[in-house]
Short mmCIF file of C-alpha atoms in Angstrom, two decimals:
data_model
loop_
_atom_site.label_atom_id
_atom_site.label_comp_id
_atom_site.label_asym_id
_atom_site.label_seq_id
_atom_site.Cartn_x
_atom_site.Cartn_y
_atom_site.Cartn_z
CA UNK A 1 -9.39 -28.83 0.88
CA UNK A 2 -8.06 -29.11 -2.68
CA UNK A 3 -7.89 -27.21 -5.95
CA UNK A 4 -10.59 -28.45 -8.29
CA UNK A 5 -9.55 -26.08 -11.07
CA UNK A 6 -6.46 -24.00 -11.74
CA UNK A 7 -6.19 -21.39 -14.52
CA UNK A 8 -2.91 -19.62 -15.41
CA UNK A 9 -2.50 -16.77 -17.92
CA UNK A 10 0.72 -15.02 -18.91
CA UNK A 11 2.64 -16.32 -15.88
CA UNK A 12 6.34 -16.92 -16.49
CA UNK A 13 6.51 -18.86 -19.79
CA UNK A 14 2.94 -20.16 -19.50
CA UNK A 15 0.73 -18.27 -21.93
CA UNK A 16 -2.48 -19.98 -20.91
CA UNK A 17 -3.33 -23.21 -19.08
CA UNK A 18 -6.37 -24.76 -17.43
CA UNK A 19 -5.94 -27.77 -15.14
CA UNK A 20 -8.36 -29.96 -13.20
CA UNK A 21 -5.99 -31.63 -10.72
CA UNK A 22 -6.82 -34.72 -8.72
CA UNK A 23 -7.59 -34.41 -5.04
CA UNK A 24 -4.67 -36.73 -4.28
CA UNK A 25 -1.25 -37.09 -5.92
CA UNK A 26 -0.46 -34.95 -8.98
CA UNK A 27 2.80 -35.31 -10.92
CA UNK A 28 4.02 -32.44 -13.07
CA UNK A 29 7.00 -33.37 -15.22
CA UNK A 30 9.11 -31.83 -17.93
CA UNK A 31 12.60 -30.69 -18.85
CA UNK A 32 14.41 -27.98 -16.94
CA UNK A 33 12.99 -24.60 -17.96
CA UNK A 34 9.77 -26.11 -19.34
CA UNK A 35 7.55 -24.40 -16.77
CA UNK A 36 6.76 -27.19 -14.31
CA UNK A 37 8.02 -25.20 -11.30
CA UNK A 38 6.00 -22.25 -12.54
CA UNK A 39 2.82 -24.29 -11.94
CA UNK A 40 3.79 -24.70 -8.30
CA UNK A 41 4.75 -21.05 -8.11
CA UNK A 42 1.33 -20.02 -9.44
CA UNK A 43 -0.41 -22.05 -6.71
CA UNK A 44 1.86 -20.54 -4.08
CA UNK A 45 1.05 -17.05 -5.42
CA UNK A 46 -2.65 -17.72 -4.99
CA UNK A 47 -2.07 -18.48 -1.30
CA UNK A 48 0.53 -15.90 -0.34
CA UNK A 49 0.16 -13.17 -2.95
CA UNK A 50 3.85 -13.43 -3.81
CA UNK A 51 6.40 -15.75 -5.40
CA UNK A 52 8.76 -18.17 -3.67
CA UNK A 53 11.34 -17.65 -6.43
CA UNK A 54 11.71 -13.87 -6.63
CA UNK A 55 10.81 -10.69 -4.75
CA UNK A 56 10.34 -8.83 -8.08
CA UNK A 57 6.77 -9.36 -9.16
CA UNK A 58 7.44 -8.09 -12.69
CA UNK A 59 9.68 -11.09 -13.38
CA UNK A 60 6.76 -13.51 -13.22
CA UNK A 61 4.75 -11.66 -15.89
CA UNK A 62 5.19 -13.25 -19.29
CA UNK A 63 7.47 -11.28 -21.61
CA UNK A 64 5.76 -8.39 -23.40
CA UNK A 65 2.45 -8.98 -21.56
CA UNK A 66 0.88 -6.25 -19.37
CA UNK A 67 -0.22 -8.57 -16.57
CA UNK A 68 -0.65 -12.11 -15.37
CA UNK A 69 -3.91 -13.65 -14.11
CA UNK A 70 -4.32 -16.60 -11.78
CA UNK A 71 -7.58 -18.24 -10.71
CA UNK A 72 -8.50 -21.31 -8.71
CA UNK A 73 -11.68 -22.90 -7.50
CA UNK A 74 -11.38 -24.84 -4.28
CA UNK A 75 -13.19 -28.09 -3.54
CA UNK A 76 -15.05 -26.33 -0.70
CA UNK A 77 -16.44 -23.79 -3.21
CA UNK A 78 -14.23 -20.76 -2.64
CA UNK A 79 -12.88 -18.91 -5.68
CA UNK A 80 -9.50 -17.15 -5.43
CA UNK A 81 -8.05 -14.89 -8.10
CA UNK A 82 -5.05 -12.59 -8.53
CA UNK A 83 -4.19 -10.24 -11.35
CA UNK A 84 -0.84 -8.41 -11.26
CA UNK A 85 -0.14 -5.52 -13.62
CA UNK A 86 3.35 -4.68 -14.84
CA UNK A 87 2.99 -1.20 -13.34
CA UNK A 88 2.58 -2.76 -9.89
CA UNK A 89 -1.21 -2.71 -9.47
CA UNK A 90 -2.42 -5.86 -7.71
CA UNK A 91 -6.07 -7.05 -7.84
CA UNK A 92 -6.88 -9.82 -5.35
CA UNK A 93 -10.34 -11.41 -5.16
CA UNK A 94 -11.95 -13.98 -2.91
CA UNK A 95 -15.35 -15.06 -4.21
CA UNK A 96 -15.42 -11.91 -6.33
CA UNK A 97 -14.75 -9.57 -3.39
CA UNK A 98 -11.57 -7.73 -2.38
CA UNK A 99 -10.27 -9.18 0.92
CA UNK A 100 -9.45 -6.91 3.81
CA UNK A 101 -5.97 -8.45 4.17
CA UNK A 102 -3.74 -10.49 1.89
CA UNK A 103 -3.49 -13.04 4.70
CA UNK A 104 -7.14 -13.94 3.99
CA UNK A 105 -5.79 -15.88 0.95
CA UNK A 106 -3.54 -18.03 3.18
CA UNK A 107 -6.43 -18.68 5.54
CA UNK A 108 -8.46 -20.12 2.62
CA UNK A 109 -5.57 -21.97 0.96
CA UNK A 110 -3.05 -23.32 3.52
CA UNK A 111 -0.11 -24.98 1.82
CA UNK A 112 3.40 -26.22 2.41
CA UNK A 113 6.33 -25.97 0.02
CA UNK A 114 9.16 -28.50 -0.07
CA UNK A 115 11.94 -27.47 -2.44
CA UNK A 116 15.74 -27.49 -2.65
CA UNK A 117 15.63 -24.08 -0.96
CA UNK A 118 13.77 -25.54 2.05
CA UNK A 119 17.14 -26.28 3.59
CA UNK A 120 17.02 -22.63 4.69
CA UNK A 121 14.69 -23.73 7.47
CA UNK A 122 17.63 -25.49 9.10
CA UNK A 123 20.73 -23.86 7.67
CA UNK A 124 19.85 -20.14 7.68
CA UNK A 125 19.22 -17.87 10.64
CA UNK A 126 16.18 -18.00 12.91
CA UNK A 127 13.93 -15.86 10.65
CA UNK A 128 12.88 -18.85 8.51
CA UNK A 129 12.11 -20.93 11.61
CA UNK A 130 10.06 -18.07 13.15
CA UNK A 131 8.07 -17.94 9.91
CA UNK A 132 7.56 -21.69 10.16
CA UNK A 133 6.23 -21.33 13.72
CA UNK A 134 4.07 -18.36 12.77
CA UNK A 135 2.46 -20.26 9.87
CA UNK A 136 1.25 -22.88 12.33
CA UNK A 137 0.12 -20.39 14.97
CA UNK A 138 -1.66 -18.29 12.35
CA UNK A 139 -3.78 -21.26 11.25
CA UNK A 140 -4.27 -22.52 14.80
CA UNK A 141 -5.72 -19.35 16.35
CA UNK A 142 -7.65 -16.55 14.60
CA UNK A 143 -6.30 -14.05 17.13
CA UNK A 144 -2.73 -14.64 16.08
CA UNK A 145 -2.54 -12.31 13.08
CA UNK A 146 -3.88 -9.38 15.12
CA UNK A 147 -1.48 -10.00 18.01
CA UNK A 148 1.50 -10.54 15.67
CA UNK A 149 0.70 -7.36 13.66
CA UNK A 150 0.30 -5.28 16.82
CA UNK A 151 3.59 -6.43 18.29
CA UNK A 152 5.42 -5.70 15.02
CA UNK A 153 4.01 -2.17 14.91
CA UNK A 154 5.00 -1.53 18.51
CA UNK A 155 8.51 -2.90 17.89
CA UNK A 156 8.91 -0.67 14.82
CA UNK A 157 7.83 2.38 16.80
CA UNK A 158 10.18 1.59 19.69
CA UNK A 159 13.12 1.01 17.35
CA UNK A 160 12.49 4.34 15.62
CA UNK A 161 12.61 6.09 18.99
CA UNK A 162 15.80 4.18 19.90
CA UNK A 163 17.50 5.30 16.70
CA UNK A 164 16.48 8.89 17.39
CA UNK A 165 17.84 8.51 20.94
CA UNK A 166 14.59 9.84 22.34
CA UNK A 167 14.26 10.40 26.11
CA UNK A 168 14.00 7.21 28.09
CA UNK A 169 10.61 8.14 29.51
CA UNK A 170 9.22 8.56 26.03
CA UNK A 171 10.51 5.12 24.95
CA UNK A 172 9.38 3.40 28.16
CA UNK A 173 5.77 4.38 27.37
CA UNK A 174 5.77 1.67 24.69
CA UNK A 175 7.27 -1.05 26.89
CA UNK A 176 4.08 -2.00 28.75
CA UNK A 177 2.14 -2.56 25.50
CA UNK A 178 5.07 -4.37 23.93
CA UNK A 179 5.28 -6.69 26.91
CA UNK A 180 1.51 -7.38 26.80
CA UNK A 181 1.45 -8.27 23.12
CA UNK A 182 4.87 -9.94 23.26
CA UNK A 183 3.79 -12.28 26.06
CA UNK A 184 0.56 -13.04 24.21
CA UNK A 185 2.42 -13.76 20.95
CA UNK A 186 4.86 -16.00 22.80
CA UNK A 187 2.06 -18.02 24.38
CA UNK A 188 0.43 -18.61 21.00
CA UNK A 189 3.75 -19.73 19.51
CA UNK A 190 4.65 -21.95 22.43
CA UNK A 191 1.25 -23.65 22.42
CA UNK A 192 1.60 -24.42 18.74
CA UNK A 193 5.14 -25.83 19.04
CA UNK A 194 3.90 -28.09 21.84
CA UNK A 195 1.16 -29.37 19.53
CA UNK A 196 3.72 -29.90 16.73
CA UNK A 197 5.93 -32.19 18.77
CA UNK A 198 3.35 -34.99 19.00
CA UNK A 199 2.85 -35.15 15.23
CA UNK A 200 6.54 -34.69 14.51
CA UNK A 201 7.64 -37.55 16.74
CA UNK A 202 5.68 -40.10 14.75
CA UNK A 203 6.92 -38.88 11.38
CA UNK A 204 10.57 -38.64 12.44
CA UNK A 205 10.37 -42.22 13.74
CA UNK A 206 9.59 -43.20 10.11
CA UNK A 207 12.04 -40.89 8.34
CA UNK A 208 15.00 -40.99 10.77
CA UNK A 209 14.36 -43.91 13.15
CA UNK A 210 17.93 -44.07 14.52
CA UNK A 211 18.40 -40.32 15.04
CA UNK A 212 17.44 -38.87 18.46
CA UNK A 213 16.11 -35.46 17.43
CA UNK A 214 14.85 -32.98 20.06
CA UNK A 215 12.72 -29.99 19.15
CA UNK A 216 12.27 -27.05 21.49
CA UNK A 217 10.99 -23.47 21.41
CA UNK A 218 13.23 -20.53 22.27
CA UNK A 219 11.06 -17.50 23.00
CA UNK A 220 13.72 -14.85 22.35
CA UNK A 221 14.73 -13.91 25.88
CA UNK A 222 15.44 -15.50 29.26
CA UNK A 223 12.10 -17.00 30.33
CA UNK A 224 12.99 -16.34 33.98
CA UNK A 225 12.72 -12.58 33.41
CA UNK A 226 9.38 -10.88 32.63
CA UNK A 227 9.50 -9.17 29.23
CA UNK A 228 8.52 -5.73 30.58
CA UNK A 229 11.34 -5.89 33.13
CA UNK A 230 13.77 -7.06 30.45
CA UNK A 231 12.88 -4.11 28.21
CA UNK A 232 13.35 -1.73 31.13
CA UNK A 233 16.69 -3.19 32.21
CA UNK A 234 18.03 -3.19 28.65
CA UNK A 235 16.85 0.28 27.68
CA UNK A 236 20.21 2.05 27.91
CA UNK A 237 21.87 -0.68 25.87
CA UNK A 238 19.07 -0.59 23.27
CA UNK A 239 19.45 3.16 22.93
CA UNK A 240 23.18 2.80 22.32
CA UNK A 241 22.59 0.10 19.67
CA UNK A 242 19.57 1.71 18.13
CA UNK A 243 17.31 -1.36 18.22
CA UNK A 244 15.53 -3.71 20.66
CA UNK A 245 17.89 -6.59 21.39
CA UNK A 246 15.55 -9.11 23.03
CA UNK A 247 11.94 -10.12 22.63
CA UNK A 248 9.62 -12.34 20.58
CA UNK A 249 11.24 -10.98 17.37
CA UNK A 250 14.25 -13.14 18.32
CA UNK A 251 12.28 -16.40 18.83
CA UNK A 252 13.60 -19.60 17.33
CA UNK A 253 12.84 -23.31 16.85
CA UNK A 254 15.77 -25.39 18.00
CA UNK A 255 16.41 -28.83 16.55
CA UNK A 256 19.22 -30.89 18.11
CA UNK A 257 20.67 -34.34 17.71
CA UNK A 258 22.01 -35.21 21.12
CA UNK A 259 23.75 -31.93 22.14
CA UNK A 260 24.54 -30.59 18.67
CA UNK A 261 22.36 -28.59 16.25
CA UNK A 262 20.79 -30.92 13.72
CA UNK A 263 22.50 -29.19 10.80
CA UNK A 264 25.90 -30.06 12.29
CA UNK A 265 25.09 -33.73 12.78
CA UNK A 266 23.06 -34.87 9.77
CA UNK A 267 23.88 -35.57 6.13
CA UNK A 268 22.23 -33.60 3.30
CA UNK A 269 19.78 -36.42 2.68
CA UNK A 270 18.87 -36.62 6.37
CA UNK A 271 18.45 -32.87 6.57
CA UNK A 272 16.00 -32.95 3.66
CA UNK A 273 14.01 -35.72 5.34
CA UNK A 274 13.95 -33.65 8.55
CA UNK A 275 12.65 -30.61 6.66
CA UNK A 276 10.01 -32.82 5.01
CA UNK A 277 9.03 -34.22 8.39
CA UNK A 278 8.58 -30.71 9.78
CA UNK A 279 6.43 -29.66 6.82
CA UNK A 280 4.26 -32.77 6.90
CA UNK A 281 3.81 -32.54 10.67
CA UNK A 282 2.74 -28.91 10.31
CA UNK A 283 0.00 -29.97 7.92
CA UNK A 284 -1.09 -32.77 10.20
CA UNK A 285 -1.45 -30.42 13.14
CA UNK A 286 -3.62 -28.17 10.98
CA UNK A 287 -5.86 -31.13 10.16
CA UNK A 288 -6.10 -32.13 13.82
CA UNK A 289 -6.88 -28.65 15.07
CA UNK A 290 -9.00 -27.24 12.27
CA UNK A 291 -10.31 -30.42 10.58
CA UNK A 292 -9.15 -29.19 7.17
CA UNK A 293 -6.42 -30.33 4.82
CA UNK A 294 -3.19 -28.71 3.87
CA UNK A 295 -1.98 -28.68 0.27
CA UNK A 296 1.64 -29.78 -0.44
CA UNK A 297 3.90 -28.47 -3.19
CA UNK A 298 7.08 -30.52 -3.74
CA UNK A 299 9.55 -29.07 -6.23
CA UNK A 300 12.32 -31.33 -7.57
CA UNK A 301 11.56 -34.17 -5.18
CA UNK A 302 14.40 -36.35 -6.51
CA UNK A 303 17.05 -33.81 -5.47
CA UNK A 304 19.26 -35.00 -2.57
CA UNK A 305 17.24 -38.22 -2.05
CA UNK A 306 17.98 -41.74 -3.13
CA UNK A 307 15.24 -44.10 -4.36
CA UNK A 308 14.42 -45.50 -0.91
CA UNK A 309 14.07 -42.06 0.62
CA UNK A 310 11.98 -40.81 -2.32
CA UNK A 311 9.68 -43.78 -1.82
CA UNK A 312 9.39 -43.10 1.93
CA UNK A 313 8.56 -39.42 1.36
CA UNK A 314 5.94 -40.11 -1.30
CA UNK A 315 4.30 -42.74 0.88
CA UNK A 316 4.12 -40.32 3.81
CA UNK A 317 2.64 -37.60 1.62
CA UNK A 318 0.09 -40.10 0.31
CA UNK A 319 -0.89 -41.04 3.88
CA UNK A 320 -1.77 -37.43 4.68
CA UNK A 321 -4.78 -37.70 2.37
CA UNK A 322 -4.01 -34.21 1.14
CA UNK A 323 -3.72 -32.83 -2.35
CA UNK A 324 -0.07 -33.00 -3.45
CA UNK A 325 1.72 -31.50 -6.45
CA UNK A 326 5.15 -32.89 -7.23
CA UNK A 327 7.50 -31.70 -10.00
CA UNK A 328 10.13 -33.91 -11.63
CA UNK A 329 12.13 -34.17 -14.82
CA UNK A 330 11.29 -37.80 -15.55
CA UNK A 331 8.25 -39.77 -14.34
CA UNK A 332 10.48 -42.81 -13.97
CA UNK A 333 12.20 -41.09 -11.05
CA UNK A 334 8.96 -41.31 -9.07
CA UNK A 335 7.31 -44.48 -10.31
CA UNK A 336 7.16 -46.00 -6.84
CA UNK A 337 3.60 -44.79 -6.16
CA UNK A 338 0.47 -44.66 -8.34
CA UNK A 339 -0.23 -41.08 -9.44
CA UNK A 340 -3.84 -39.92 -9.55
CA UNK A 341 -3.07 -37.50 -12.37
CA UNK A 342 0.02 -36.70 -14.44
CA UNK A 343 0.70 -33.50 -16.36
CA UNK A 344 3.44 -32.96 -18.92
CA UNK A 345 4.92 -29.46 -19.38
CA UNK A 346 6.80 -28.54 -22.55
CA UNK A 347 7.77 -24.95 -23.37
CA UNK A 348 5.01 -23.58 -21.18
CA UNK A 349 2.27 -25.86 -22.60
CA UNK A 350 0.62 -28.20 -20.11
CA UNK A 351 -1.16 -31.38 -21.17
CA UNK A 352 -2.79 -34.03 -19.02
CA UNK A 353 -1.41 -37.52 -19.72
#
């Protein structure tokens, strides 16, 4: 899977652009503020229906324009398009039709982002790591999105009743369904993490050969206690606090070096390589399970990495056989691999070199 054409109109500082990227390695370079990261952001928007740089959609619309428009044609033939109005209206199309869910975009265009902010996967709380797990489980099993959505709705309903301090019998009515969908969600997540470990081991041996990293899945509560019993036993406490303390919404991916969390034992450069290993392994698992590629976006690859580590990362990305978009200030920073196509960005204007 790859983008065969990308069209961008009135997005950030890009007035209009039309690219025909290569199926392999694509380098996008230019000065800071030129718009190179905006190209990656546009691709991300076409997959997720949102930006990775801001939660305010109006900020990505070019100044004094009423809307932005993004369009891509995939190598498999699918056509994806998004138009976002300044007043908030959002028009999403897949092959000319409105999808039932925004997640249908992600199903057609699976991608991974590696950026300076990717450190959040290791340094922030468990939410980012749950999202990482859920990305993999979503692409691995078509039932996942339904199970995940159902559990979230049940959790929201239970928490509302807890805040209202509703009678225990009324709250307990939801516990059986929560346990059913919570156990199902946990099995899907656990199965995916188990599949990740095989791919991750090989990549880590290349990136961090002398670092004994262990990856494990924490389901969000003591595995020795059935979830329905746990919800029942903790009901009085949950009522006092006003929210559900334990369950799949507290799941986490644990990464340790010996007995310490990886973030406490690795340098910044090593942490970035570990994040890259996780992202590449995630794409490899998708290829093994679904026989389809994952697209990689790498923003500011040179940040935090010396020349040897940049070379190692680019070589690993090249080995995936996937379409890759890398942004940089100077091409000389990344001259250690042959690029299939190179694009220069200057003040929002994009030209193929």
